[in-house]
Amino acid sequence: MEKDRIDWIEKAAVENFKAHQSATEAIEKQCTTTLTVFFAGIGGGLAYGAKALELHHWTWLSIGTLTFTAYIVVLAGLLICGCMTIGEYPQLHNEPGNLLNVPSQYSFEQIRVFELENMQSRIQQAIDRNVKISDRLNWIRLAAIASPLIFIASAGCSAALGA
């Protein structure tokens, strides 16, 4: 393979990888924003629940609110554990030690081609990671849409049972 072509492919690969890193950062920001919204809901629900506990006055509304809050706490936990934990992320370039230990029988051009194949593998790892985390985030957000139904169901059951 000619040198100019390898240079061009390397440059394109680096730009492609950087685009996936940017996507990772955008997904992380979306996770943080979602968690902030969850914390606001949890704070409001706990404040209302504390008031009911202090007054020893449990109504359908306070039971529904605490059930809603517990549901949001579970979603926040899933978000943190499934989307926001620190994990291994593929690196843009190979480690120097690996590149120095390539057998001398390979030409520099061959080594560059091998490294491009490795880079493609790392790009695919970044894609797979982004897809996995964004899918989880989307499912957690969809589950959050059901939170009013959780409130209605628990408040309704509580009212029917006379709380």
Coordinates of C-alpha atoms in Angstrom, one line a residue:
M1 CA 0.0 0.0 0.0
E2 CA 1.4 3.4 -0.9
K3 CA 2.5 5.9 1.8
D4 CA 0.1 8.7 0.9
R5 CA -2.9 6.4 1.0
I6 CA -1.8 5.1 4.5
D7 CA -1.4 8.7 5.7
W8 CA -4.9 9.6 4.5
I9 CA -6.5 6.5 6.0
E10 CA -4.7 7.1 9.4
K11 CA -5.9 10.7 9.4
A12 CA -9.5 9.5 8.6
A13 CA -9.3 6.9 11.3
V14 CA -8.2 9.4 14.0
E15 CA -11.0 11.8 13.1
N16 CA -13.5 8.9 13.1
F17 CA -12.3 7.8 16.6
K18 CA -12.5 11.4 17.9
A19 CA -16.0 11.7 16.6
H20 CA -17.0 8.6 18.7
Q21 CA -15.2 10.1 21.7
S22 CA -17.3 13.3 21.3
A23 CA -20.4 11.1 21.1
T24 CA -19.3 9.4 24.3
E25 CA -19.1 12.8 26.0
A26 CA -22.5 13.8 24.7
I27 CA -24.0 10.6 26.1
E28 CA -22.3 11.2 29.5
K29 CA -23.8 14.7 29.6
Q30 CA -27.3 13.3 28.8
C31 CA -26.8 10.8 31.7
T32 CA -25.9 13.6 34.1
T33 CA -28.9 15.7 33.0
T34 CA -31.2 12.8 33.5
L35 CA -29.7 12.1 36.9
T36 CA -30.2 15.7 37.9
V37 CA -33.9 15.5 37.0
F38 CA -34.2 12.3 39.0
F39 CA -32.6 13.9 42.0
A40 CA -35.0 16.8 41.8
G41 CA -37.9 14.4 41.8
I42 CA -36.4 12.3 44.7
G43 CA -35.8 15.5 46.7
G44 CA -39.4 16.6 46.3
G45 CA -40.8 13.2 47.1
L46 CA -38.7 12.8 50.2
A47 CA -39.7 16.3 51.4
Y48 CA -43.3 15.4 51.1
G49 CA -42.8 12.0 52.7
A50 CA -40.9 13.5 55.6
K51 CA -43.8 15.9 56.2
A52 CA -46.3 12.9 56.3
L53 CA -44.0 11.0 58.6
E54 CA -43.6 14.0 60.9
L55 CA -47.3 14.5 61.2
H56 CA -48.0 10.8 61.4
H57 CA -50.6 11.3 58.7
W58 CA -50.5 8.8 55.9
T59 CA -52.9 9.4 53.1
W60 CA -53.3 8.0 49.6
L61 CA -51.3 11.1 48.4
S62 CA -48.3 10.5 50.7
I63 CA -48.2 6.8 50.0
G64 CA -48.4 7.4 46.2
T65 CA -45.7 10.0 46.5
L66 CA -43.3 7.7 48.4
T67 CA -43.9 4.9 46.0
F68 CA -43.2 7.3 43.1
T69 CA -40.0 8.4 44.9
A70 CA -38.9 4.8 45.5
Y71 CA -39.4 4.1 41.8
I72 CA -37.3 7.1 40.8
V73 CA -34.6 6.1 43.2
V74 CA -34.5 2.7 41.5
L75 CA -34.2 4.3 38.1
A76 CA -31.5 6.6 39.4
G77 CA -29.6 3.5 40.7
L78 CA -30.0 1.8 37.3
L79 CA -28.7 4.9 35.6
I80 CA -25.7 5.2 37.8
C81 CA -24.8 1.5 37.7
G82 CA -25.7 0.9 34.1
C83 CA -24.6 4.1 32.4
M84 CA -22.4 6.2 34.5
T85 CA -19.9 3.9 36.1
I86 CA -16.3 4.4 35.0
G87 CA -15.2 1.7 32.6
E88 CA -12.5 0.9 30.2
Y89 CA -12.5 2.9 27.0
P90 CA -10.5 2.1 24.0
Q91 CA -7.5 4.3 23.3
L92 CA -6.8 6.1 20.1
H93 CA -3.3 4.8 19.7
N94 CA -1.5 1.6 20.6
E95 CA 1.0 1.5 23.5
P96 CA 4.6 2.2 22.5
G97 CA 5.8 -1.0 24.1
N98 CA 3.5 -3.0 21.7
L99 CA 4.8 -1.1 18.7
L100 CA 8.4 -1.5 19.7
N101 CA 8.1 -5.3 20.0
V102 CA 6.9 -5.9 16.4
P103 CA 9.2 -8.4 14.8
S104 CA 11.8 -6.8 12.5
Q105 CA 10.7 -8.9 9.5
Y106 CA 7.8 -6.5 8.9
S107 CA 8.3 -3.2 7.1
F108 CA 7.2 0.1 8.5
E109 CA 4.4 0.2 6.0
Q110 CA 3.2 -3.3 7.0
I111 CA 3.2 -2.2 10.7
R112 CA 1.2 0.9 9.9
V113 CA -1.4 -1.3 8.1
F114 CA -1.6 -3.7 11.0
E115 CA -2.0 -0.7 13.3
L116 CA -4.9 0.6 11.1
E117 CA -6.6 -2.8 11.6
N118 CA -6.1 -2.5 15.3
M119 CA -7.5 1.0 15.2
Q120 CA -10.6 -0.2 13.4
S121 CA -11.1 -2.7 16.2
R122 CA -10.8 0.1 18.8
I123 CA -13.2 2.3 16.9
Q124 CA -15.7 -0.6 16.9
Q125 CA -15.3 -1.1 20.6
A126 CA -16.1 2.6 21.1
I127 CA -19.2 2.3 18.9
D128 CA -20.4 -0.8 20.8
R129 CA -19.9 1.0 24.1
N130 CA -21.8 4.1 23.0
V131 CA -24.6 2.0 21.6
K132 CA -24.9 -0.1 24.8
I133 CA -24.9 3.0 27.1
S134 CA -27.3 5.0 25.0
D135 CA -29.7 2.1 24.7
R136 CA -29.7 1.7 28.5
L137 CA -30.2 5.5 28.9
N138 CA -33.1 5.4 26.5
W139 CA -34.8 2.5 28.3
I140 CA -34.3 4.2 31.7
R141 CA -35.9 7.4 30.3
L142 CA -38.8 5.4 28.9
A143 CA -39.3 3.8 32.3
A144 CA -39.3 7.3 33.9
I145 CA -42.3 8.1 31.7
A146 CA -44.2 5.4 33.6
S147 CA -43.6 7.2 36.9
P148 CA -47.0 8.9 37.0
L149 CA -48.6 5.5 36.4
I150 CA -46.7 4.2 39.4
F151 CA -48.0 7.1 41.5
I152 CA -51.6 6.6 40.3
A153 CA -51.6 2.8 40.9
S154 CA -50.1 3.0 44.4
A155 CA -52.3 6.0 45.4
G156 CA -55.4 4.3 44.0
C157 CA -54.6 1.1 45.9
S158 CA -54.0 3.0 49.0
A159 CA -57.2 5.0 48.7
A160 CA -59.1 1.8 48.0
L161 CA -57.7 0.2 51.2
G162 CA -58.6 3.3 53.2
A163 CA -55.3 5.0 53.7

